[in-house]
Short mmCIF file of C-alpha atoms and ligand atoms in Angstrom, two decimals:
data_model
loop_
_atom_site.label_atom_id
_atom_site.label_comp_id
_atom_site.label_asym_id
_atom_site.label_seq_id
_atom_site.Cartn_x
_atom_site.Cartn_y
_atom_site.Cartn_z
CA MET D 121 -23.11 -43.76 22.21
CA ALA D 122 -23.95 -41.83 25.35
CA GLN D 123 -24.65 -43.86 28.45
CA ARG D 124 -28.16 -43.83 29.80
CA PRO D 125 -27.82 -44.70 33.43
CA SER D 126 -31.42 -43.80 34.12
CA PHE D 127 -32.74 -46.75 32.17
CA PRO D 128 -33.45 -49.88 34.17
CA ALA D 129 -32.16 -53.19 32.90
CA ARG D 130 -34.21 -54.74 30.10
CA MET D 131 -35.43 -58.28 30.32
CA ASP D 132 -36.55 -59.09 26.82
CA LEU D 133 -33.81 -58.07 24.49
CA SER D 134 -31.69 -61.14 24.03
CA SER D 135 -33.33 -62.00 20.72
CA ARG D 136 -32.51 -58.68 19.15
CA ALA D 137 -29.12 -58.00 20.61
CA ALA D 138 -27.51 -59.18 17.42
CA VAL D 139 -29.86 -57.17 15.21
CA ALA D 140 -29.58 -53.66 16.51
CA PRO D 141 -27.31 -53.46 19.53
CA LYS D 142 -27.27 -49.68 19.46
CA ASN D 143 -30.90 -49.46 20.39
CA ILE D 144 -30.90 -51.84 23.29
CA ALA D 145 -30.65 -49.23 25.96
CA ASN D 146 -33.59 -47.16 24.99
CA SER D 147 -36.50 -49.18 23.78
CA ALA D 148 -38.02 -51.96 25.77
CA VAL D 149 -40.41 -53.15 23.09
CA HIS D 150 -38.42 -52.23 20.03
CA THR D 151 -38.00 -55.82 19.12
CA ARG D 152 -38.66 -55.94 15.41
CA ALA D 153 -36.08 -56.89 12.89
CA ARG D 154 -34.80 -53.96 10.93
CA GLY D 155 -36.33 -53.52 7.51
CA GLN D 156 -39.80 -54.53 8.63
CA ASN D 157 -42.50 -51.97 8.25
CA ASP D 158 -42.87 -50.77 11.81
CA ALA D 159 -46.26 -49.19 11.38
CA LYS D 160 -47.85 -52.28 9.91
CA SER D 161 -46.12 -55.21 11.52
CA GLY D 162 -47.40 -56.93 14.62
CA LEU D 163 -45.42 -57.15 17.79
CA THR D 164 -42.86 -59.82 18.43
CA PRO D 165 -43.46 -62.32 21.22
CA ALA D 166 -41.25 -60.24 23.50
CA ALA D 167 -43.42 -57.18 23.03
CA GLN D 168 -46.59 -59.19 23.42
CA GLY D 169 -45.12 -60.20 26.74
CA HIS D 170 -45.83 -56.64 27.76
CA GLY D 171 -49.50 -57.22 27.00
CA LEU D 172 -49.37 -54.57 24.32
CA ASP D 173 -50.63 -54.91 20.79
CA SER D 174 -49.10 -51.66 19.76
CA GLN D 175 -50.84 -51.05 16.44
CA MET D 176 -54.30 -51.76 17.78
CA VAL D 177 -53.74 -49.73 20.91
CA ARG D 178 -52.56 -46.80 18.81
CA GLU D 179 -55.63 -47.06 16.59
CA ARG D 180 -57.77 -46.90 19.70
CA MET D 181 -55.85 -43.84 20.86
CA VAL D 182 -56.39 -42.16 17.48
CA LYS D 183 -60.12 -42.89 17.60
CA LYS D 184 -60.25 -41.34 21.02
CA LEU D 185 -58.36 -38.28 19.79
CA ALA D 186 -60.86 -37.90 16.95
CA HIS D 187 -63.66 -38.24 19.48
CA GLN D 188 -62.04 -35.51 21.56
CA GLY D 189 -62.19 -33.17 18.58
CA ILE D 190 -58.89 -33.63 16.74
CA THR D 191 -59.75 -33.51 13.04
CA HIS D 192 -56.62 -33.00 10.94
CA PRO D 193 -56.20 -36.26 8.97
CA ASP D 194 -52.41 -35.98 8.60
CA LEU D 195 -52.07 -35.36 12.31
CA LEU D 196 -54.24 -38.33 13.21
CA ALA D 197 -52.20 -40.46 10.80
CA ALA D 198 -48.94 -39.27 12.37
CA MET D 199 -50.21 -40.01 15.88
CA GLY D 200 -51.24 -43.45 14.65
CA ALA D 201 -47.84 -44.11 13.12
CA ILE D 202 -45.40 -42.95 15.80
CA GLU D 203 -44.93 -45.62 18.41
CA ARG D 204 -45.25 -43.75 21.64
CA HIS D 205 -44.30 -46.78 23.72
CA ARG D 206 -40.76 -46.53 22.38
CA PHE D 207 -40.32 -43.20 24.11
CA VAL D 208 -41.22 -44.22 27.64
CA ASP D 209 -39.45 -46.31 30.22
CA SER D 210 -40.12 -50.07 30.12
CA ALA D 211 -42.01 -49.93 33.41
CA LEU D 212 -44.49 -47.48 31.84
CA VAL D 213 -44.93 -49.14 28.46
CA ASN D 214 -48.42 -50.35 29.31
CA GLN D 215 -49.52 -46.78 29.95
CA ALA D 216 -47.92 -45.35 26.81
CA TYR D 217 -51.23 -44.92 24.95
CA GLU D 218 -53.35 -43.82 27.87
CA ASP D 219 -54.42 -40.24 28.15
CA THR D 220 -51.88 -39.41 30.77
CA SER D 221 -48.58 -37.60 31.04
CA LEU D 222 -45.67 -39.82 32.05
CA PRO D 223 -42.28 -39.23 33.65
CA ILE D 224 -39.31 -39.31 31.25
CA GLY D 225 -36.52 -38.72 33.76
CA LEU D 226 -34.80 -35.67 35.25
CA GLY D 227 -38.10 -34.48 36.66
CA GLN D 228 -39.65 -33.95 33.21
CA THR D 229 -42.75 -35.46 31.60
CA ILE D 230 -44.05 -36.46 28.20
CA SER D 231 -47.39 -34.71 27.60
CA LYS D 232 -50.69 -36.56 27.27
CA PRO D 233 -51.44 -37.65 23.70
CA ASN D 234 -54.41 -35.31 23.51
CA VAL D 235 -52.34 -32.33 24.60
CA VAL D 236 -49.68 -33.14 22.00
CA ALA D 237 -52.37 -33.51 19.33
CA ARG D 238 -54.22 -30.36 20.40
CA MET D 239 -51.08 -28.23 20.27
CA ILE D 240 -49.97 -29.56 16.90
CA GLU D 241 -53.45 -29.10 15.51
CA LEU D 242 -53.39 -25.47 16.63
CA LEU D 243 -50.07 -25.12 14.86
CA LEU D 244 -51.53 -26.64 11.70
CA GLN D 245 -54.46 -24.23 11.82
CA GLY D 246 -52.17 -21.20 11.67
CA GLU D 247 -52.02 -19.17 8.48
CA GLY D 248 -48.50 -20.42 7.80
CA ALA D 249 -49.76 -24.04 7.59
CA ILE D 250 -46.70 -25.91 8.78
CA LYS D 251 -47.10 -28.69 6.23
CA MET D 252 -44.32 -27.36 4.05
CA GLY D 253 -42.57 -25.20 6.61
CA ARG D 254 -39.95 -25.24 9.31
CA VAL D 255 -40.94 -25.75 12.93
CA LEU D 256 -39.06 -25.08 16.15
CA GLU D 257 -39.91 -27.22 19.17
CA VAL D 258 -38.71 -25.98 22.55
CA GLY D 259 -38.32 -28.87 25.00
CA THR D 260 -37.42 -32.07 23.12
CA GLY D 261 -37.87 -34.20 26.24
CA CYS D 262 -37.99 -37.83 25.13
CA GLY D 263 -38.44 -36.81 21.48
CA TYR D 264 -41.99 -38.08 20.99
CA GLN D 265 -43.56 -34.83 19.87
CA ALA D 266 -40.54 -34.13 17.65
CA ALA D 267 -41.19 -37.45 15.90
CA VAL D 268 -44.88 -36.59 15.33
CA LEU D 269 -43.88 -33.15 14.04
CA GLY D 270 -41.32 -34.80 11.79
CA ARG D 271 -44.14 -36.39 9.81
CA LEU D 272 -45.95 -33.11 9.37
CA ALA D 273 -43.38 -30.36 8.86
CA ARG D 274 -40.64 -30.03 6.29
CA GLU D 275 -37.93 -29.46 8.89
CA VAL D 276 -38.14 -29.75 12.66
CA TYR D 277 -35.58 -28.13 14.94
CA SER D 278 -36.08 -29.40 18.47
CA ILE D 279 -34.05 -27.96 21.32
CA GLU D 280 -33.55 -29.33 24.83
CA ARG D 281 -31.69 -27.72 27.74
CA LEU D 282 -30.97 -30.94 29.68
CA ARG D 283 -28.09 -32.91 28.20
CA GLY D 284 -29.42 -36.21 29.60
CA LEU D 285 -32.75 -35.84 27.82
CA HIS D 286 -31.20 -34.54 24.62
CA ASP D 287 -29.07 -37.71 24.50
CA LYS D 288 -32.05 -39.89 25.38
CA ALA D 289 -34.16 -38.34 22.60
CA ARG D 290 -31.35 -38.94 20.14
CA GLY D 291 -31.39 -42.63 21.00
CA ASN D 292 -35.18 -42.82 20.95
CA LEU D 293 -35.47 -41.18 17.54
CA ARG D 294 -32.69 -43.10 15.83
CA PRO D 295 -34.84 -46.08 14.73
CA PHE D 296 -37.41 -43.73 13.17
CA ARG D 297 -34.82 -42.34 10.78
CA LEU D 298 -36.49 -38.98 10.44
CA ALA D 299 -33.85 -37.09 8.50
CA ASN D 300 -35.80 -33.84 8.78
CA VAL D 301 -35.77 -33.81 12.61
CA HIS D 302 -32.76 -31.94 13.99
CA LEU D 303 -32.06 -32.28 17.71
CA LEU D 304 -30.23 -29.42 19.36
CA PHE D 305 -28.78 -29.05 22.83
CA GLY D 306 -29.19 -25.53 24.16
CA ASP D 307 -31.43 -22.95 25.78
CA GLY D 308 -34.62 -22.81 23.75
CA MET D 309 -35.55 -19.47 25.29
CA GLN D 310 -33.07 -18.07 22.78
CA GLY D 311 -34.83 -19.95 19.99
CA TYR D 312 -32.55 -21.25 17.26
CA ALA D 313 -31.72 -18.43 14.88
CA LYS D 314 -30.02 -20.64 12.28
CA GLY D 315 -33.30 -22.37 11.44
CA ALA D 316 -35.39 -19.18 11.34
CA PRO D 317 -37.78 -17.95 10.13
CA TYR D 318 -40.19 -20.59 11.44
CA ALA D 319 -43.71 -21.26 10.25
CA GLY D 320 -44.43 -22.59 13.72
CA ILE D 321 -42.91 -22.61 17.19
CA ILE D 322 -44.24 -25.06 19.76
CA ALA D 323 -43.14 -25.16 23.39
CA ALA D 324 -43.50 -28.06 25.81
CA ALA D 325 -42.54 -25.96 28.84
CA GLY D 326 -44.23 -22.86 30.18
CA GLY D 327 -42.79 -19.53 31.34
CA SER D 328 -44.25 -16.22 32.42
CA ALA D 329 -43.99 -14.66 28.96
CA ILE D 330 -43.29 -15.60 25.35
CA PRO D 331 -39.55 -14.98 24.81
CA GLN D 332 -38.82 -12.16 22.35
CA ALA D 333 -36.44 -14.47 20.43
CA TRP D 334 -39.40 -16.66 19.46
CA ILE D 335 -41.33 -13.68 18.12
CA ASP D 336 -38.27 -12.48 16.21
CA GLN D 337 -37.63 -15.92 14.71
CA LEU D 338 -41.25 -16.51 13.68
CA ALA D 339 -42.12 -15.88 10.03
CA VAL D 340 -44.87 -13.41 9.22
CA GLY D 341 -47.93 -15.64 8.95
CA GLY D 342 -46.39 -18.01 11.48
CA ARG D 343 -47.82 -19.17 14.79
CA ILE D 344 -46.50 -19.90 18.28
CA VAL D 345 -48.32 -22.43 20.45
CA ALA D 346 -47.06 -22.49 24.03
CA PRO D 347 -48.11 -22.84 27.64
CA MET D 348 -47.77 -19.57 29.54
CA GLU D 349 -48.56 -18.25 32.97
CA THR D 350 -51.56 -15.96 32.78
CA ALA D 351 -52.36 -12.88 34.87
CA ALA D 352 -54.43 -15.09 37.17
CA GLY D 353 -51.23 -17.03 37.97
CA GLN D 354 -52.43 -20.14 36.16
CA GLN D 355 -50.91 -21.79 33.16
CA ALA D 356 -52.88 -21.67 29.91
CA LEU D 357 -52.26 -22.54 26.31
CA VAL D 358 -51.41 -19.39 24.37
CA VAL D 359 -51.44 -18.89 20.61
CA VAL D 360 -49.49 -16.00 19.10
CA ASP D 361 -50.02 -15.22 15.42
CA LYS D 362 -47.52 -12.96 13.68
CA LEU D 363 -49.60 -11.04 11.20
CA GLU D 364 -48.63 -8.27 8.78
CA ARG D 365 -50.35 -5.81 11.06
CA GLY D 366 -48.79 -7.10 14.29
CA LEU D 367 -49.15 -9.83 16.88
CA LYS D 368 -52.40 -11.47 17.85
CA HIS D 369 -52.52 -13.26 21.22
CA SER D 370 -55.19 -15.82 22.10
CA VAL D 371 -55.44 -17.43 25.52
CA LEU D 372 -57.03 -20.88 25.46
CA GLU D 373 -57.63 -23.65 28.00
CA ALA D 374 -55.71 -24.26 31.23
CA VAL D 375 -52.77 -26.68 30.99
CA HIS D 376 -50.05 -28.08 33.25
CA PHE D 377 -46.57 -28.06 31.78
CA VAL D 378 -43.14 -28.21 33.39
CA PRO D 379 -41.45 -24.80 33.77
CA LEU D 380 -39.52 -23.17 30.95
CA LYS D 381 -36.05 -22.58 32.38
CA SER D 382 -33.14 -20.58 31.05
CA GLY D 383 -29.64 -21.93 30.57
CA ILE D 384 -28.49 -25.50 30.07
CA ALA D 385 -27.79 -28.32 32.52
N1 LIG S 191 -42.16 -32.62 23.88
C1 LIG S 191 -41.58 -33.39 24.93
C2 LIG S 191 -42.06 -32.94 26.28
C3 LIG S 191 -40.91 -32.70 27.19
S1 LIG S 191 -41.26 -31.89 28.71
C4 LIG S 191 -41.80 -34.87 24.71
O1 LIG S 191 -42.47 -35.25 23.73
O2 LIG S 191 -41.28 -35.66 25.49
C5 LIG S 191 -40.57 -30.31 28.41
C6 LIG S 191 -39.10 -30.24 28.21
O3 LIG S 191 -38.75 -28.85 28.08
C7 LIG S 191 -38.24 -30.77 29.36
O4 LIG S 191 -37.43 -31.79 28.87
C8 LIG S 191 -37.40 -29.56 29.78
O5 LIG S 191 -36.08 -29.88 30.15
C9 LIG S 191 -37.43 -28.70 28.53
N2 LIG S 191 -37.12 -27.29 28.69
C10 LIG S 191 -37.51 -26.43 29.67
N3 LIG S 191 -37.00 -25.19 29.44
C11 LIG S 191 -36.29 -25.28 28.28
C12 LIG S 191 -35.50 -24.36 27.52
N4 LIG S 191 -35.34 -23.10 27.88
N5 LIG S 191 -34.91 -24.81 26.39
C13 LIG S 191 -35.05 -26.09 25.98
N6 LIG S 191 -35.75 -26.99 26.65
C14 LIG S 191 -36.37 -26.61 27.80
#
């Protein structure tokens, strides 16, 4: 297993060391015995020590998302099921369900829950309805959004250009056992041709234009949802629909994403 030097030492893992030693490094409150139903079980005493009743806090987050205008029932269910606190550093666990972006290492951030939900909902509203389709995610980061997508799309290809985060996401996602989520290390500006055509492409990093590779790898009827720098020099959410008659661009609300960079590191 890859080393994760960026993780601070954990204080509460002695009770589970014998259960799942492989996951020790990457989940501060992943303290349940294997085989338990993660979504339904309560937290162990160690996790309660963090002052976090994960299921209840997630339900509150989902209610808030619904209040903010997220309507897709499968999406709300997925956001309620995926344990966001497992994707953030132990020092930030108490903020995992707040409407805030959080650092995930190497200068990158995990998006706010409502931004994740908004972007996925836009993807689900495309003509290609990702429910049964393949989705490409550019910018795996900690793997949280990939996990949510994994419950909604048939196959998810998620690509990350920073080796450290790619490895971290691999560790974070392992306990979820999402066999349809494929993590790739590479430059997502090139897309991932082997998985194409995609019903949806979703980017968690913003550049000055939508890369041609994404357009080429998108199925007709498919949709790209990505942050992009607009003419005014600000970043906005952009939706590109690939229709029979050509591309349709829509520029939506302002957003703040980390930059889309070429190459790997
Ligand atoms: N969806 C992520 C958010 C990660 S932040 C999550 O749930 O955590 C955006 C990520 O995009 C960063 O990790 C950054 O390294 C990555 N990124 C930026 N440019 C990229 C590129 N060309 N290819 C792949 N990943 C890229």
